[in-house]
Amino acid sequence: MQIDIVSVFPEYFDVLNLSLFGKAQSKGLVSVHAHNLRDWTHDVHHSVDDTPVGGGAGMVMKPEVWAECLDDLLGLEPREMNADGESDSNSDASAGVCDGADATVTTSAAAGGSPGNGTVVTAAESDGTGDAEHLPASDSASADTVPNSDSQAPTHNLGTVLIFPNPSAPLFTQRDATELSHAKRLMFGCGRYEGYDARIPEYYRAQGVDVREYSIGDYVLNGGEVAVSVMLEAITRLLPGFMGNPESIVEESYTGSEALLEHRQYTRPAVWRGMGVPDVLLSGDHGKVDRFRRDEALARTDAIRPDLIEQLDCAQLSKADRKTLMALGWEVSAEHPRRLNRE
C-alpha cells in the first residue's frame, strides 16, 4: 500500500518508523511519503492560509496551494468548474482522472522535477540506531495490498482514496478502516488553523477522485496530523502480515459482523495486590471461558455502547446470547434487540 501524507509539519510522521509500522515498511507492506505543503507555495513567506471570506476569527488554508500539491501528486491537470459545479468541458483534461479502483496514478515524485518530491518515511537500517532514514520519494518501493478477510470488507479493491480529517464530517469507524485497508493508495491531507477551503474536496470529487472526510470524535484538535495517525494505524494493522499474530485482530472491539466491545483481558499473576482474575479463566474449560468472555462482551457493550446492541441481528444470536441479553433487559424476539424499560 502506498501512503501519501500532506502536512505543514511532515516531520510529525517520523513516528511511523517505530514499532510495527516501521517493521511493515521494512517488509515492503507499506510505503509512506510525507510531503510538505509549503513546497507548493511561491511567495517568500511560503503562505498556506488566508483570512476567512465573510469575516471571522482564524485563518483558512488556501485552495490554490492545496490544488497545486494534489494535482501534482494525483497526476491531474487544472480544470475550471462551471456554474453547476462540474468540470468545464472546454478545459484541458489530458491527465488521467482517478476513478477509484481503475485509476492509474503517477506521482510528481516519480515523474521527477517536482518542488514537492516529499520525504519517504522508511524504517531505519538494521544497525540498531533506530534513526529514521529519509529518501527521495521516487526511490521508495510500493506493495499492493492483499485483500483482508474481515467479513465487513468489500469484495473489490479500491484505487486511490483522498482523505481529509474534519471534525464536522461523519465518524471514522472500524468498518471504514476495513474498507480502506483494501486501497492501493491512500492520500491524507492534514488541515490546520480553521481548516481547509471547502471547495477543495468538492473540486476533487468533481474530477472523479474518491474523496472521504472523516471525524475521529466529538472534539477539535489543532491540526489533522493526530487524526491521520489514528486512521493510519487503524487501517494498516488490518493488512495481512502487518501484525505479528493475525489472530490478535479477530476478537477485538468493533470487529466482525457483530460489532461488540471486547471483553476485559488479564495476565499473570493470578492474584495481584489481593485482586484475583475471574476463576473461570483458570478452569481450563475452553467452552466456559469462551462463554464467560462472550457474556462479558455483551454486558460491557450494554453498559457503555447500547447502540451497538441495537444493531445486532437477533436471528444470528445463539440461545445463550439471547438469554444473556434478556437478563440485561433486552427484548430479542424482533429483528434487532430492543431495550425494555428499566426502573
mmCIF file of C-alpha atoms in Angstrom:
data_model
loop_
_atom_site.group_PDB
_atom_site.id
_atom_site.type_symbol
_atom_site.label_atom_id
_atom_site.label_comp_id
_atom_site.label_asym_id
_atom_site.label_seq_id
_atom_site.Cartn_x
_atom_site.Cartn_y
_atom_site.Cartn_z
ATOM 1 C CA MET A 1 0.000 0.000 0.000
ATOM 2 C CA GLN A 2 1.304 3.437 -0.929
ATOM 3 C CA ILE A 3 0.558 6.203 1.575
ATOM 4 C CA ASP A 4 0.999 9.928 0.882
ATOM 5 C CA ILE A 5 0.566 12.494 3.648
ATOM 6 C CA VAL A 6 0.449 16.240 3.000
ATOM 7 C CA SER A 7 1.125 18.455 6.012
ATOM 8 C CA VAL A 8 2.846 21.675 7.018
ATOM 9 C CA PHE A 9 4.625 19.509 9.612
ATOM 10 C CA PRO A 10 5.777 16.403 7.699
ATOM 11 C CA GLU A 11 8.337 15.650 10.415
ATOM 12 C CA TYR A 12 5.427 14.716 12.661
ATOM 13 C CA PHE A 13 5.208 11.417 10.825
ATOM 14 C CA ASP A 14 8.749 10.304 11.631
ATOM 15 C CA VAL A 15 6.988 8.327 14.360
ATOM 16 C CA LEU A 16 5.859 5.906 11.655
ATOM 17 C CA ASN A 17 9.376 4.474 11.693
ATOM 18 C CA LEU A 18 8.685 2.941 15.101
ATOM 19 C CA SER A 19 7.223 -0.365 16.223
ATOM 20 C CA LEU A 20 5.014 -2.409 13.886
ATOM 21 C CA PHE A 21 4.646 0.387 11.331
ATOM 22 C CA GLY A 22 8.407 0.624 10.939
ATOM 23 C CA LYS A 23 8.641 -3.141 10.507
ATOM 24 C CA ALA A 24 5.851 -3.060 7.921
ATOM 25 C CA GLN A 25 7.852 -0.554 5.889
ATOM 26 C CA SER A 26 10.954 -2.732 6.124
ATOM 27 C CA LYS A 27 8.931 -5.684 4.804
ATOM 28 C CA GLY A 28 7.507 -3.625 1.929
ATOM 29 C CA LEU A 29 3.911 -3.843 3.132
ATOM 30 C CA VAL A 30 3.561 -0.055 3.161
ATOM 31 C CA SER A 31 5.450 2.822 1.572
ATOM 32 C CA VAL A 32 4.990 6.217 3.232
ATOM 33 C CA HIS A 33 5.652 9.609 1.610
ATOM 34 C CA ALA A 34 5.357 12.678 3.875
ATOM 35 C CA HIS A 35 5.078 15.878 1.805
ATOM 36 C CA ASN A 36 5.447 19.469 2.997
ATOM 37 C CA LEU A 37 2.534 21.541 1.683
ATOM 38 C CA ARG A 38 4.732 24.652 1.712
ATOM 39 C CA ASP A 39 6.808 23.147 -1.110
ATOM 40 C CA TRP A 40 3.978 24.168 -3.441
ATOM 41 C CA THR A 41 3.946 27.849 -2.394
ATOM 42 C CA HIS A 42 5.555 30.646 -4.418
ATOM 43 C CA ASP A 43 5.793 33.595 -2.027
ATOM 44 C CA VAL A 44 8.709 34.462 0.208
ATOM 45 C CA HIS A 45 6.751 33.552 3.351
ATOM 46 C CA HIS A 46 5.530 30.185 1.986
ATOM 47 C CA SER A 47 1.981 31.121 2.999
ATOM 48 C CA VAL A 48 -0.656 28.391 3.001
ATOM 49 C CA ASP A 49 -3.545 30.300 4.628
ATOM 50 C CA ASP A 50 -5.628 33.456 4.316
ATOM 51 C CA THR A 51 -8.439 35.234 6.169
ATOM 52 C CA PRO A 52 -11.975 33.759 6.036
ATOM 53 C CA VAL A 53 -14.305 35.140 3.374
ATOM 54 C CA GLY A 54 -17.156 36.868 5.194
ATOM 55 C CA GLY A 55 -15.021 37.606 8.233
ATOM 56 C CA GLY A 56 -14.412 35.692 11.410
ATOM 57 C CA ALA A 57 -11.561 34.552 13.591
ATOM 58 C CA GLY A 58 -8.610 32.468 12.477
ATOM 59 C CA MET A 59 -7.201 31.601 9.081
ATOM 60 C CA VAL A 60 -8.301 29.168 6.369
ATOM 61 C CA MET A 61 -5.974 27.048 4.225
ATOM 62 C CA LYS A 62 -5.884 28.327 0.640
ATOM 63 C CA PRO A 63 -7.274 26.195 -2.187
ATOM 64 C CA GLU A 64 -4.649 27.184 -4.757
ATOM 65 C CA VAL A 65 -1.768 25.771 -2.696
ATOM 66 C CA TRP A 66 -3.608 22.534 -1.993
ATOM 67 C CA ALA A 67 -4.624 22.271 -5.649
ATOM 68 C CA GLU A 68 -1.059 22.562 -6.932
ATOM 69 C CA CYS A 69 0.035 19.908 -4.464
ATOM 70 C CA LEU A 70 -2.810 17.466 -5.106
ATOM 71 C CA ASP A 71 -2.749 17.938 -8.886
ATOM 72 C CA ASP A 72 0.946 17.133 -8.782
ATOM 73 C CA LEU A 73 0.588 14.036 -6.621
ATOM 74 C CA LEU A 74 -2.505 12.750 -8.429
ATOM 75 C CA GLY A 75 -1.217 13.499 -11.921
ATOM 76 C CA LEU A 76 -4.119 15.810 -12.796
ATOM 77 C CA GLU A 77 -4.277 18.955 -14.923
ATOM 78 C CA PRO A 78 -6.015 22.098 -13.561
ATOM 79 C CA ARG A 79 -9.642 22.357 -14.697
ATOM 80 C CA GLU A 80 -12.137 25.190 -14.372
ATOM 81 C CA MET A 81 -15.542 24.430 -12.876
ATOM 82 C CA ASN A 82 -18.775 25.750 -14.384
ATOM 83 C CA ALA A 83 -21.703 27.289 -12.519
ATOM 84 C CA ASP A 84 -23.207 23.845 -11.911
ATOM 85 C CA GLY A 85 -20.125 22.683 -10.026
ATOM 86 C CA GLU A 86 -18.999 20.444 -12.887
ATOM 87 C CA SER A 87 -15.735 20.398 -14.812
ATOM 88 C CA ASP A 88 -15.779 22.705 -17.815
ATOM 89 C CA SER A 89 -15.763 20.505 -20.914
ATOM 90 C CA ASN A 90 -13.628 23.097 -22.710
ATOM 91 C CA SER A 91 -10.821 22.897 -20.177
ATOM 92 C CA ASP A 92 -7.753 20.767 -20.691
ATOM 93 C CA ALA A 93 -8.353 17.304 -19.263
ATOM 94 C CA SER A 94 -5.393 15.487 -20.718
ATOM 95 C CA ALA A 95 -4.316 13.921 -17.429
ATOM 96 C CA GLY A 96 -5.941 10.751 -16.173
ATOM 97 C CA VAL A 97 -8.680 11.238 -13.621
ATOM 98 C CA CYS A 98 -8.655 8.957 -10.590
ATOM 99 C CA ASP A 99 -11.885 6.997 -10.704
ATOM 100 C CA GLY A 100 -11.409 4.583 -7.857
ATOM 101 C CA ALA A 101 -10.374 1.003 -8.495
ATOM 102 C CA ASP A 102 -9.265 1.543 -12.105
ATOM 103 C CA ALA A 103 -7.254 4.701 -11.526
ATOM 104 C CA THR A 104 -3.646 4.827 -12.654
ATOM 105 C CA VAL A 105 -1.731 7.463 -10.738
ATOM 106 C CA THR A 106 1.726 8.849 -11.402
ATOM 107 C CA THR A 107 3.105 10.926 -8.577
ATOM 108 C CA SER A 108 5.126 14.032 -9.161
ATOM 109 C CA ALA A 109 7.984 12.404 -7.321
ATOM 110 C CA ALA A 110 8.077 9.550 -9.781
ATOM 111 C CA ALA A 111 7.985 11.995 -12.684
ATOM 112 C CA GLY A 112 10.859 13.957 -11.182
ATOM 113 C CA GLY A 113 11.496 17.672 -11.032
ATOM 114 C CA SER A 114 8.618 18.496 -8.711
ATOM 115 C CA PRO A 115 9.067 21.013 -5.906
ATOM 116 C CA GLY A 116 7.261 18.519 -3.702
ATOM 117 C CA ASN A 117 9.223 15.312 -4.100
ATOM 118 C CA GLY A 118 8.418 14.824 -0.467
ATOM 119 C CA THR A 119 10.021 12.687 2.165
ATOM 120 C CA VAL A 120 9.713 8.956 2.261
ATOM 121 C CA VAL A 121 9.499 7.756 5.820
ATOM 122 C CA THR A 122 11.282 4.435 5.871
ATOM 123 C CA ALA A 123 12.340 2.092 8.615
ATOM 124 C CA ALA A 124 15.875 2.604 9.860
ATOM 125 C CA GLU A 125 18.686 0.395 8.648
ATOM 126 C CA SER A 126 19.188 -2.650 10.861
ATOM 127 C CA ASP A 127 22.149 -1.111 12.669
ATOM 128 C CA GLY A 128 20.360 -0.792 15.980
ATOM 129 C CA THR A 129 20.304 3.005 15.929
ATOM 130 C CA GLY A 130 16.567 3.335 15.376
ATOM 131 C CA ASP A 131 17.149 6.550 13.414
ATOM 132 C CA ALA A 132 14.836 7.283 10.517
ATOM 133 C CA GLU A 133 16.223 7.267 7.015
ATOM 134 C CA HIS A 134 14.839 9.811 4.544
ATOM 135 C CA LEU A 135 14.987 9.088 0.840
ATOM 136 C CA PRO A 136 13.593 10.833 -2.236
ATOM 137 C CA ALA A 137 10.059 9.682 -2.860
ATOM 138 C CA SER A 138 10.974 8.193 -6.227
ATOM 139 C CA ASP A 139 13.341 5.742 -4.530
ATOM 140 C CA SER A 140 10.707 4.023 -2.447
ATOM 141 C CA ALA A 141 9.214 0.641 -3.192
ATOM 142 C CA SER A 142 5.486 0.063 -3.066
ATOM 143 C CA ALA A 143 3.495 -3.087 -2.441
ATOM 144 C CA ASP A 144 -0.049 -3.963 -3.442
ATOM 145 C CA THR A 145 -2.470 -4.691 -0.660
ATOM 146 C CA VAL A 146 -3.646 -8.237 -0.156
ATOM 147 C CA PRO A 147 -7.419 -8.315 0.443
ATOM 148 C CA ASN A 148 -8.382 -8.550 4.098
ATOM 149 C CA SER A 149 -10.544 -11.465 5.188
ATOM 150 C CA ASP A 150 -12.776 -9.475 7.548
ATOM 151 C CA SER A 151 -16.448 -10.160 6.874
ATOM 152 C CA GLN A 152 -17.140 -6.429 6.718
ATOM 153 C CA ALA A 153 -14.622 -5.873 3.903
ATOM 154 C CA PRO A 154 -15.803 -5.028 0.387
ATOM 155 C CA THR A 155 -15.411 -7.614 -2.344
ATOM 156 C CA HIS A 156 -13.337 -5.263 -4.521
ATOM 157 C CA ASN A 157 -10.102 -3.388 -4.089
ATOM 158 C CA LEU A 158 -10.038 0.400 -4.064
ATOM 159 C CA GLY A 159 -7.670 2.523 -6.119
ATOM 160 C CA THR A 160 -6.549 5.878 -4.734
ATOM 161 C CA VAL A 161 -8.540 7.415 -1.876
ATOM 162 C CA LEU A 162 -8.027 11.037 -0.787
ATOM 163 C CA ILE A 163 -8.869 11.573 2.896
ATOM 164 C CA PHE A 164 -9.266 14.785 4.907
ATOM 165 C CA PRO A 165 -9.771 14.735 8.697
ATOM 166 C CA ASN A 166 -12.626 17.073 9.580
ATOM 167 C CA PRO A 167 -14.399 17.391 12.965
ATOM 168 C CA SER A 168 -17.636 18.195 11.100
ATOM 169 C CA ALA A 169 -17.519 15.022 8.994
ATOM 170 C CA PRO A 170 -19.006 11.544 9.597
ATOM 171 C CA LEU A 171 -17.340 9.470 12.294
ATOM 172 C CA PHE A 172 -14.491 7.185 11.223
ATOM 173 C CA THR A 173 -15.332 3.607 12.232
ATOM 174 C CA GLN A 174 -13.832 0.128 12.135
ATOM 175 C CA ARG A 175 -15.935 -0.559 9.049
ATOM 176 C CA ASP A 176 -14.232 2.372 7.292
ATOM 177 C CA ALA A 177 -10.817 1.111 8.380
ATOM 178 C CA THR A 178 -11.596 -2.328 6.973
ATOM 179 C CA GLU A 179 -12.765 -0.919 3.646
ATOM 180 C CA LEU A 180 -9.763 1.390 3.301
ATOM 181 C CA SER A 181 -7.342 -1.444 4.064
ATOM 182 C CA HIS A 182 -8.152 -2.664 0.533
ATOM 183 C CA ALA A 183 -6.965 0.539 -1.148
ATOM 184 C CA LYS A 184 -3.835 0.520 -3.274
ATOM 185 C CA ARG A 185 -3.029 4.096 -2.338
ATOM 186 C CA LEU A 186 -4.177 6.390 0.466
ATOM 187 C CA MET A 187 -3.549 10.126 0.385
ATOM 188 C CA PHE A 188 -4.164 12.193 3.526
ATOM 189 C CA GLY A 189 -4.475 15.975 3.699
ATOM 190 C CA CYS A 190 -3.790 17.478 7.131
ATOM 191 C CA GLY A 191 -5.701 20.681 7.785
ATOM 192 C CA ARG A 192 -4.603 23.411 10.186
ATOM 193 C CA TYR A 193 -5.928 26.685 11.596
ATOM 194 C CA GLU A 194 -9.691 26.992 10.913
ATOM 195 C CA GLY A 195 -9.456 24.186 8.376
ATOM 196 C CA TYR A 196 -9.203 23.967 4.600
ATOM 197 C CA ASP A 197 -11.283 25.784 1.997
ATOM 198 C CA ALA A 198 -14.494 23.766 1.494
ATOM 199 C CA ARG A 199 -14.062 23.875 -2.279
ATOM 200 C CA ILE A 200 -11.011 21.604 -2.167
ATOM 201 C CA PRO A 201 -12.805 18.264 -1.542
ATOM 202 C CA GLU A 202 -15.710 19.377 -3.743
ATOM 203 C CA TYR A 203 -13.379 20.086 -6.653
ATOM 204 C CA TYR A 204 -11.583 16.741 -6.495
ATOM 205 C CA ARG A 205 -14.822 14.805 -6.195
ATOM 206 C CA ALA A 206 -15.897 16.523 -9.410
ATOM 207 C CA GLN A 207 -12.679 15.270 -11.038
ATOM 208 C CA GLY A 208 -13.630 11.690 -10.224
ATOM 209 C CA VAL A 209 -11.350 11.301 -7.214
ATOM 210 C CA ASP A 210 -12.614 9.139 -4.343
ATOM 211 C CA VAL A 211 -12.604 11.795 -1.593
ATOM 212 C CA ARG A 212 -13.505 10.980 2.010
ATOM 213 C CA GLU A 213 -13.822 13.289 5.011
ATOM 214 C CA TYR A 214 -13.823 11.756 8.492
ATOM 215 C CA SER A 215 -14.020 12.845 12.116
ATOM 216 C CA ILE A 216 -12.325 10.745 14.795
ATOM 217 C CA GLY A 217 -14.552 12.037 17.595
ATOM 218 C CA ASP A 218 -16.626 14.853 19.012
ATOM 219 C CA TYR A 219 -13.717 17.151 19.793
ATOM 220 C CA VAL A 220 -11.393 19.551 17.961
ATOM 221 C CA LEU A 221 -7.618 19.244 17.527
ATOM 222 C CA ASN A 222 -5.015 21.799 16.463
ATOM 223 C CA GLY A 223 -4.442 20.003 13.179
ATOM 224 C CA GLY A 224 -5.124 16.885 11.173
ATOM 225 C CA GLU A 225 -1.835 15.128 11.911
ATOM 226 C CA VAL A 226 -3.066 13.333 15.034
ATOM 227 C CA ALA A 227 -6.273 12.247 13.300
ATOM 228 C CA VAL A 228 -4.323 10.936 10.303
ATOM 229 C CA SER A 229 -2.073 8.936 12.634
ATOM 230 C CA VAL A 230 -5.136 7.396 14.280
ATOM 231 C CA MET A 231 -6.723 6.430 10.965
ATOM 232 C CA LEU A 232 -3.448 5.128 9.553
ATOM 233 C CA GLU A 233 -2.908 2.784 12.474
ATOM 234 C CA ALA A 234 -6.492 1.523 12.381
ATOM 235 C CA ILE A 235 -6.235 0.836 8.633
ATOM 236 C CA THR A 236 -2.753 -0.592 8.220
ATOM 237 C CA ARG A 237 -2.923 -3.026 11.145
ATOM 238 C CA LEU A 238 -5.553 -4.891 9.105
ATOM 239 C CA LEU A 239 -3.107 -5.567 6.261
ATOM 240 C CA PRO A 240 -2.068 -9.225 6.055
ATOM 241 C CA GLY A 241 1.402 -9.559 7.556
ATOM 242 C CA PHE A 242 1.261 -6.277 9.499
ATOM 243 C CA MET A 243 0.503 -7.809 12.895
ATOM 244 C CA GLY A 244 2.839 -10.412 14.330
ATOM 245 C CA ASN A 245 -0.114 -12.633 15.253
ATOM 246 C CA PRO A 246 -3.060 -12.242 12.840
ATOM 247 C CA GLU A 247 -5.415 -13.806 15.395
ATOM 248 C CA SER A 248 -4.947 -10.745 17.620
ATOM 249 C CA ILE A 249 -7.290 -8.674 15.427
ATOM 250 C CA VAL A 250 -10.084 -11.251 15.186
ATOM 251 C CA GLU A 251 -11.824 -10.732 18.548
ATOM 252 C CA GLU A 252 -11.326 -7.015 19.088
ATOM 253 C CA SER A 253 -13.880 -4.324 19.810
ATOM 254 C CA TYR A 254 -15.976 -3.280 16.781
ATOM 255 C CA THR A 255 -14.612 -6.169 14.689
ATOM 256 C CA GLY A 256 -16.661 -8.563 12.578
ATOM 257 C CA SER A 257 -20.348 -8.676 11.743
ATOM 258 C CA GLU A 258 -21.264 -8.360 15.444
ATOM 259 C CA ALA A 259 -19.500 -5.182 16.495
ATOM 260 C CA LEU A 260 -19.364 -5.533 20.289
ATOM 261 C CA LEU A 261 -16.906 -4.123 22.779
ATOM 262 C CA GLU A 262 -14.226 -6.632 23.662
ATOM 263 C CA HIS A 263 -14.193 -8.483 26.975
ATOM 264 C CA ARG A 264 -11.623 -7.457 29.590
ATOM 265 C CA GLN A 265 -8.148 -9.010 29.500
ATOM 266 C CA TYR A 266 -5.960 -10.366 32.307
ATOM 267 C CA THR A 267 -2.443 -11.774 32.606
ATOM 268 C CA ARG A 268 -0.265 -13.297 35.330
ATOM 269 C CA PRO A 269 -0.017 -13.297 38.298
ATOM 270 C CA ALA A 270 -3.434 -14.761 39.031
ATOM 271 C CA VAL A 271 -3.577 -12.684 42.221
ATOM 272 C CA TRP A 272 -2.093 -9.186 42.256
ATOM 273 C CA ARG A 273 -2.267 -6.928 45.316
ATOM 274 C CA GLY A 274 -5.117 -9.013 46.629
ATOM 275 C CA MET A 275 -7.077 -8.835 43.373
ATOM 276 C CA GLY A 276 -7.681 -12.108 41.551
ATOM 277 C CA VAL A 277 -8.684 -12.861 37.994
ATOM 278 C CA PRO A 278 -12.120 -14.480 37.428
ATOM 279 C CA ASP A 279 -11.969 -18.131 38.483
ATOM 280 C CA VAL A 280 -13.436 -19.375 35.211
ATOM 281 C CA LEU A 281 -10.348 -18.173 33.339
ATOM 282 C CA LEU A 282 -8.243 -20.550 35.445
ATOM 283 C CA SER A 283 -10.572 -23.526 34.964
ATOM 284 C CA GLY A 284 -9.015 -24.849 31.773
ATOM 285 C CA ASP A 285 -12.520 -25.337 30.333
ATOM 286 C CA HIS A 286 -12.322 -23.529 26.990
ATOM 287 C CA GLY A 287 -16.069 -23.681 26.439
ATOM 288 C CA LYS A 288 -16.773 -21.965 29.751
ATOM 289 C CA VAL A 289 -14.019 -19.412 29.097
ATOM 290 C CA ASP A 290 -15.491 -18.554 25.684
ATOM 291 C CA ARG A 291 -18.976 -18.195 27.168
ATOM 292 C CA PHE A 292 -17.694 -16.006 30.009
ATOM 293 C CA ARG A 293 -15.921 -13.712 27.574
ATOM 294 C CA ARG A 294 -18.924 -13.520 25.280
ATOM 295 C CA ASP A 295 -21.247 -12.673 28.176
ATOM 296 C CA GLU A 296 -18.853 -10.004 29.401
ATOM 297 C CA ALA A 297 -18.618 -8.505 25.910
ATOM 298 C CA LEU A 298 -22.410 -8.288 25.769
ATOM 299 C CA ALA A 299 -22.603 -6.804 29.280
ATOM 300 C CA ARG A 300 -19.875 -4.209 28.632
ATOM 301 C CA THR A 301 -21.474 -3.199 25.345
ATOM 302 C CA ASP A 302 -24.859 -2.911 27.057
ATOM 303 C CA ALA A 303 -23.388 -0.624 29.720
ATOM 304 C CA ILE A 304 -21.145 1.528 27.515
ATOM 305 C CA ARG A 305 -22.427 1.358 23.916
ATOM 306 C CA PRO A 306 -26.046 0.122 23.895
ATOM 307 C CA ASP A 307 -26.393 1.482 20.355
ATOM 308 C CA LEU A 308 -24.215 -1.423 19.200
ATOM 309 C CA ILE A 309 -26.573 -3.917 20.843
ATOM 310 C CA GLU A 310 -29.445 -2.381 18.885
ATOM 311 C CA GLN A 311 -27.646 -3.184 15.619
ATOM 312 C CA LEU A 312 -27.321 -6.923 16.308
ATOM 313 C CA ASP A 313 -29.278 -9.401 14.199
ATOM 314 C CA CYS A 314 -31.399 -11.458 16.589
ATOM 315 C CA ALA A 315 -31.565 -14.305 14.074
ATOM 316 C CA GLN A 316 -27.790 -14.677 14.327
ATOM 317 C CA LEU A 317 -27.707 -14.740 18.130
ATOM 318 C CA SER A 318 -27.225 -18.023 19.932
ATOM 319 C CA LYS A 319 -29.668 -19.229 22.573
ATOM 320 C CA ALA A 320 -27.096 -18.334 25.235
ATOM 321 C CA ASP A 321 -26.674 -14.835 23.756
ATOM 322 C CA ARG A 322 -30.415 -14.235 23.835
ATOM 323 C CA LYS A 323 -30.581 -15.447 27.431
ATOM 324 C CA THR A 324 -27.796 -13.045 28.445
ATOM 325 C CA LEU A 325 -29.414 -10.104 26.674
ATOM 326 C CA MET A 326 -32.808 -10.815 28.212
ATOM 327 C CA ALA A 327 -31.161 -10.870 31.643
ATOM 328 C CA LEU A 328 -29.680 -7.465 30.793
ATOM 329 C CA GLY A 329 -33.127 -6.098 29.952
ATOM 330 C CA TRP A 330 -33.384 -6.555 26.184
ATOM 331 C CA GLU A 331 -36.256 -7.900 24.101
ATOM 332 C CA VAL A 332 -34.831 -10.249 21.446
ATOM 333 C CA SER A 333 -37.908 -11.531 19.604
ATOM 334 C CA ALA A 334 -37.817 -8.917 16.811
ATOM 335 C CA GLU A 335 -35.258 -8.380 14.037
ATOM 336 C CA HIS A 336 -32.982 -6.363 16.327
ATOM 337 C CA PRO A 337 -32.762 -6.225 20.135
ATOM 338 C CA ARG A 338 -34.946 -3.613 21.807
ATOM 339 C CA ARG A 339 -34.225 -2.243 25.249
ATOM 340 C CA LEU A 340 -37.054 -2.756 27.713
ATOM 341 C CA ASN A 341 -37.989 -0.039 30.162
ATOM 342 C CA ARG A 342 -35.854 -0.216 33.270
ATOM 343 C CA GLU A 343 -36.853 1.076 36.653
#
